[in-house]
Short mmCIF file of C-alpha atoms in Angstrom, two decimals:
data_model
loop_
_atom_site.label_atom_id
_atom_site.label_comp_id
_atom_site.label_asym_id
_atom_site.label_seq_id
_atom_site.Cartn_x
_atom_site.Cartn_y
_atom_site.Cartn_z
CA UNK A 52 -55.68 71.99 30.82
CA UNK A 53 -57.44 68.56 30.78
CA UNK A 54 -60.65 70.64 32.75
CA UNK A 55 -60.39 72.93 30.19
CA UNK A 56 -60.52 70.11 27.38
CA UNK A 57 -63.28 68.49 29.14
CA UNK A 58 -65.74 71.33 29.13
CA UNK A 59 -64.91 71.50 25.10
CA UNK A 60 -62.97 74.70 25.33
CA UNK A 61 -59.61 73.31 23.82
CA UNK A 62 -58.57 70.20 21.86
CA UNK A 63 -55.55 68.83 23.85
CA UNK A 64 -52.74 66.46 22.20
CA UNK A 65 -50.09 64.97 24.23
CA UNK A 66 -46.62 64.85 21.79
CA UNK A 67 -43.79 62.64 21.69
CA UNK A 68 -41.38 60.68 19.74
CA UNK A 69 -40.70 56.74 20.30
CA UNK A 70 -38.72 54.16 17.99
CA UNK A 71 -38.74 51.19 17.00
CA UNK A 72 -36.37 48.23 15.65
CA UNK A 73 -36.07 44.30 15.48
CA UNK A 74 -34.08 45.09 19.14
CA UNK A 75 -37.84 44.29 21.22
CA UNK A 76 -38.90 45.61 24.55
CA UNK A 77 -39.44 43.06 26.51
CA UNK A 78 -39.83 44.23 30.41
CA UNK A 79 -40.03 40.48 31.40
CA UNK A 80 -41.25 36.98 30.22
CA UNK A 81 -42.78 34.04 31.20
CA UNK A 82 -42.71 30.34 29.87
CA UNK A 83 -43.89 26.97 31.09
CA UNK A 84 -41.08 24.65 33.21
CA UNK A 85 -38.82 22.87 30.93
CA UNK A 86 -39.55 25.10 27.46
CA UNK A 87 -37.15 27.54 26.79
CA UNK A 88 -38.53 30.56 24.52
CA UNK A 89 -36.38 33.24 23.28
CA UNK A 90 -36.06 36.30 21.12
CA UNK A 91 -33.05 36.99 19.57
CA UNK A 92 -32.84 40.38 19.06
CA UNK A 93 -31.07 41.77 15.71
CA UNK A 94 -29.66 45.07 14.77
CA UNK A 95 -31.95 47.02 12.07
CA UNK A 96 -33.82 49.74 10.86
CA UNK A 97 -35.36 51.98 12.92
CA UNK A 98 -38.98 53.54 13.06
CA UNK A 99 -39.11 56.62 14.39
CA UNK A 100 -42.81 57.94 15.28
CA UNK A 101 -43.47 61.60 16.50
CA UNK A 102 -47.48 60.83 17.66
CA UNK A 103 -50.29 63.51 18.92
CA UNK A 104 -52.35 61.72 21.29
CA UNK A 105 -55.47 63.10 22.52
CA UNK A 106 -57.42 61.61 25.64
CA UNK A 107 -60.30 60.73 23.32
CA UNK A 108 -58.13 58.37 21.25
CA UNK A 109 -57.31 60.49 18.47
CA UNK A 110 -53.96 59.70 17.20
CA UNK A 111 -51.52 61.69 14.79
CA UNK A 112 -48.20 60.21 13.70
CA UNK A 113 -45.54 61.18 11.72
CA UNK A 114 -43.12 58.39 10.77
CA UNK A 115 -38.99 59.30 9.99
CA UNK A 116 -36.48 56.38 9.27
CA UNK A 117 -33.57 58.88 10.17
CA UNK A 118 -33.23 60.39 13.93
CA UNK A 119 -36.19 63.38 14.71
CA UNK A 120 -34.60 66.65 14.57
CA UNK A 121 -36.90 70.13 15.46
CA UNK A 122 -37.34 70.81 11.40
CA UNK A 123 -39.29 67.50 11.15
CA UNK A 124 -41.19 68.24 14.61
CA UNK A 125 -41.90 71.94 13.23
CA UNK A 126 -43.52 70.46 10.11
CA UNK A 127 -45.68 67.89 11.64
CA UNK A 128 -46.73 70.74 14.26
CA UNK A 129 -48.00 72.48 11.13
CA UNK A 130 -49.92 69.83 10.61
CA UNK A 131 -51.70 69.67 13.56
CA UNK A 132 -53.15 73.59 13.14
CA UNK A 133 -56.33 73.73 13.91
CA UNK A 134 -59.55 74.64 12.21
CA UNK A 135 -60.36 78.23 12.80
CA UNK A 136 -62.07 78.93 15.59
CA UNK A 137 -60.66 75.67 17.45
CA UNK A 138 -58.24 76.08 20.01
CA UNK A 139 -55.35 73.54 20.14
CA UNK A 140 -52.84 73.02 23.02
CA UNK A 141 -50.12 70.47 22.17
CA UNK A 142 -48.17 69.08 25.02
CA UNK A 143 -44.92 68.45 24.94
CA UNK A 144 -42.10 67.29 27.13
CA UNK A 145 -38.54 69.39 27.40
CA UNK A 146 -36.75 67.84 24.93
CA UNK A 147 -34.42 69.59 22.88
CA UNK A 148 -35.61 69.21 19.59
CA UNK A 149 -38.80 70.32 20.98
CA UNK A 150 -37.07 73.58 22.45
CA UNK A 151 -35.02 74.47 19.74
CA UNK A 152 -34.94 77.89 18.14
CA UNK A 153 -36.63 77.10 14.95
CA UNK A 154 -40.11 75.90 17.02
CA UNK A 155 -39.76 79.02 19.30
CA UNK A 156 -39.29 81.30 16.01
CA UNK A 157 -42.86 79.92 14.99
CA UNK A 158 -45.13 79.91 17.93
CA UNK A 159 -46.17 83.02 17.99
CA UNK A 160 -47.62 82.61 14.09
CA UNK A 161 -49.31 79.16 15.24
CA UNK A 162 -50.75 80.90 18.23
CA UNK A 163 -52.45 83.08 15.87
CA UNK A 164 -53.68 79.89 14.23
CA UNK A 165 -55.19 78.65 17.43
CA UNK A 166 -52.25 76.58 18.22
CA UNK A 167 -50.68 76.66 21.17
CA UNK A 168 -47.43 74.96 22.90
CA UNK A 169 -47.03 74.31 26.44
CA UNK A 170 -43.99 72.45 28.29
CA UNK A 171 -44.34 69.90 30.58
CA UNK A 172 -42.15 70.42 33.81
CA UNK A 173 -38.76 68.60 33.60
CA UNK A 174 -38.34 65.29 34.47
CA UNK A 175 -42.14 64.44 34.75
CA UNK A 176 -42.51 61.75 31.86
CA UNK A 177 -45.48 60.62 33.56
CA UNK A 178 -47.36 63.43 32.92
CA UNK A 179 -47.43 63.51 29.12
CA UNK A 180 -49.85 60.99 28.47
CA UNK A 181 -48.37 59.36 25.08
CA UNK A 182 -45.98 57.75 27.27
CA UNK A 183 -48.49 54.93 27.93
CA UNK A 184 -49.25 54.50 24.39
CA UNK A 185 -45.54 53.87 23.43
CA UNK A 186 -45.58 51.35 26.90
CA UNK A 187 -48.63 49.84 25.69
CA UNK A 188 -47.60 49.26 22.19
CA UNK A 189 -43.86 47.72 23.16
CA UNK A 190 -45.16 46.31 26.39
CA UNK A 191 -48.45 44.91 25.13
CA UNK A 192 -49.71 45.10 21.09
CA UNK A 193 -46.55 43.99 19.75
CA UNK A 194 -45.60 40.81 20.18
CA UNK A 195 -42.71 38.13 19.43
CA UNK A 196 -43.83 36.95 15.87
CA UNK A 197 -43.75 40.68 15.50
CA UNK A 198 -40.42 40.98 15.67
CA UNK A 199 -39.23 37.93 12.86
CA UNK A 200 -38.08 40.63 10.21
CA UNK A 201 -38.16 44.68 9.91
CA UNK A 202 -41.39 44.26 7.12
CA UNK A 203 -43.18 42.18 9.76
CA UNK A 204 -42.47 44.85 12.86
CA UNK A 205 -43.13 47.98 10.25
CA UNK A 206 -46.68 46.35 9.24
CA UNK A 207 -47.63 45.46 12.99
CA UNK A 208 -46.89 49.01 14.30
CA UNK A 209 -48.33 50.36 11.38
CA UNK A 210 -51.36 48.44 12.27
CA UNK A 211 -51.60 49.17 15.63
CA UNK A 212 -51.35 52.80 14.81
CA UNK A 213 -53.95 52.66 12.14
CA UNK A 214 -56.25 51.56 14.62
CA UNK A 215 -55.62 52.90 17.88
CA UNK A 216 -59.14 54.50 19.32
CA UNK A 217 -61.18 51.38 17.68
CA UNK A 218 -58.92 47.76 18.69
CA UNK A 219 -56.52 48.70 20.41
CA UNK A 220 -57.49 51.78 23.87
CA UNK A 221 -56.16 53.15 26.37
CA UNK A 222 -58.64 53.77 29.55
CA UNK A 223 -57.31 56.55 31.23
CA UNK A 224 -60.95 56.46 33.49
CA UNK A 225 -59.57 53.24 34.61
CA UNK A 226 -56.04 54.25 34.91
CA UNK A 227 -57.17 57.51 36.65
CA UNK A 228 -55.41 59.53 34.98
CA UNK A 229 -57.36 61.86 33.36
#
């Protein structure tokens, strides 16, 4: 699929969901002998974000406060049909909202739309290649001040979202990963 998107015959999205909440991901830290630094983490809202991430930093998202269910993943999907004449391949992993009844109902009227669906193998998160956006933006863009009150996290991500592709890339040359 990505030879096919890099000879221009298909646009290709990686999908996923990731969320968000005043409880940070922090993988590890580091602070000078003698200072203590900390985060206390708080319970909250959540942000939920269902994203469509192409290679070329082009970035969809779809924000929900409550949990993702397949209704809310069918109607962003119908967002993402293509122009016609474009062919679209969305990638997704095997989750179940992303295998439920009501998307398989539907894909046969998006593939007539140029969009297409295809399934990642299971267990192979490291294939669908949102995963390092939602590492890079917990791991990386986000940091502690972020995290000081739900308004402050909401704007940040928001941000970062806003302006993925021009501040804030992913080299997946460098990574080789495409």
């Amino acid at each position: 699929m990505i030879q096919l998107w890099t000879r221009g015959h298909i646009e290709l999205f990686f999908a996923d969901e990731s969320g968000f909440s005043l409880k940070p991901s922090v993988p590890y830290g580091w602070q000078p002998i003698g200072q203590q630094k900390g985060i206390c983490p708080k319970d909250s809202e959540r942000i939920n974000v269902l994203g469509f991430m192409s290679l070329d930093m082009q970035l969809e998202t779809f924000f929900r406060s409550k949990s993702m269910d397949s209704k809310f993943v069918a109607q962003a999907i119908e967002k993402m049909i293509p122009p016609e004449g474009v062919f679209r391949v969305l990638v997704f992993d095997n989750a179940p909202i992303h295998r439920a009844e009501e998307l398989y109902q539907r894909m046969i009227e998006w593939q007539e739309k140029g969009l297409f669906i295809f399934f990642l193998p299971r267990y192979s998160p490291h294939l669908n290649r949102i995963e390092i956006l939602w590492r890079m933006i917990k791991h990386h863009w986000l940091k502690p001040q972020d995290y000081r009150s739900f308004t402050t996290l909401k704007k940040r991500l928001t941000y970062i979202l806003e302006n993925f592709g021009e501040e804030f890339r992913i080299d997946f040359k460098e990574l080789n990963i495409t």
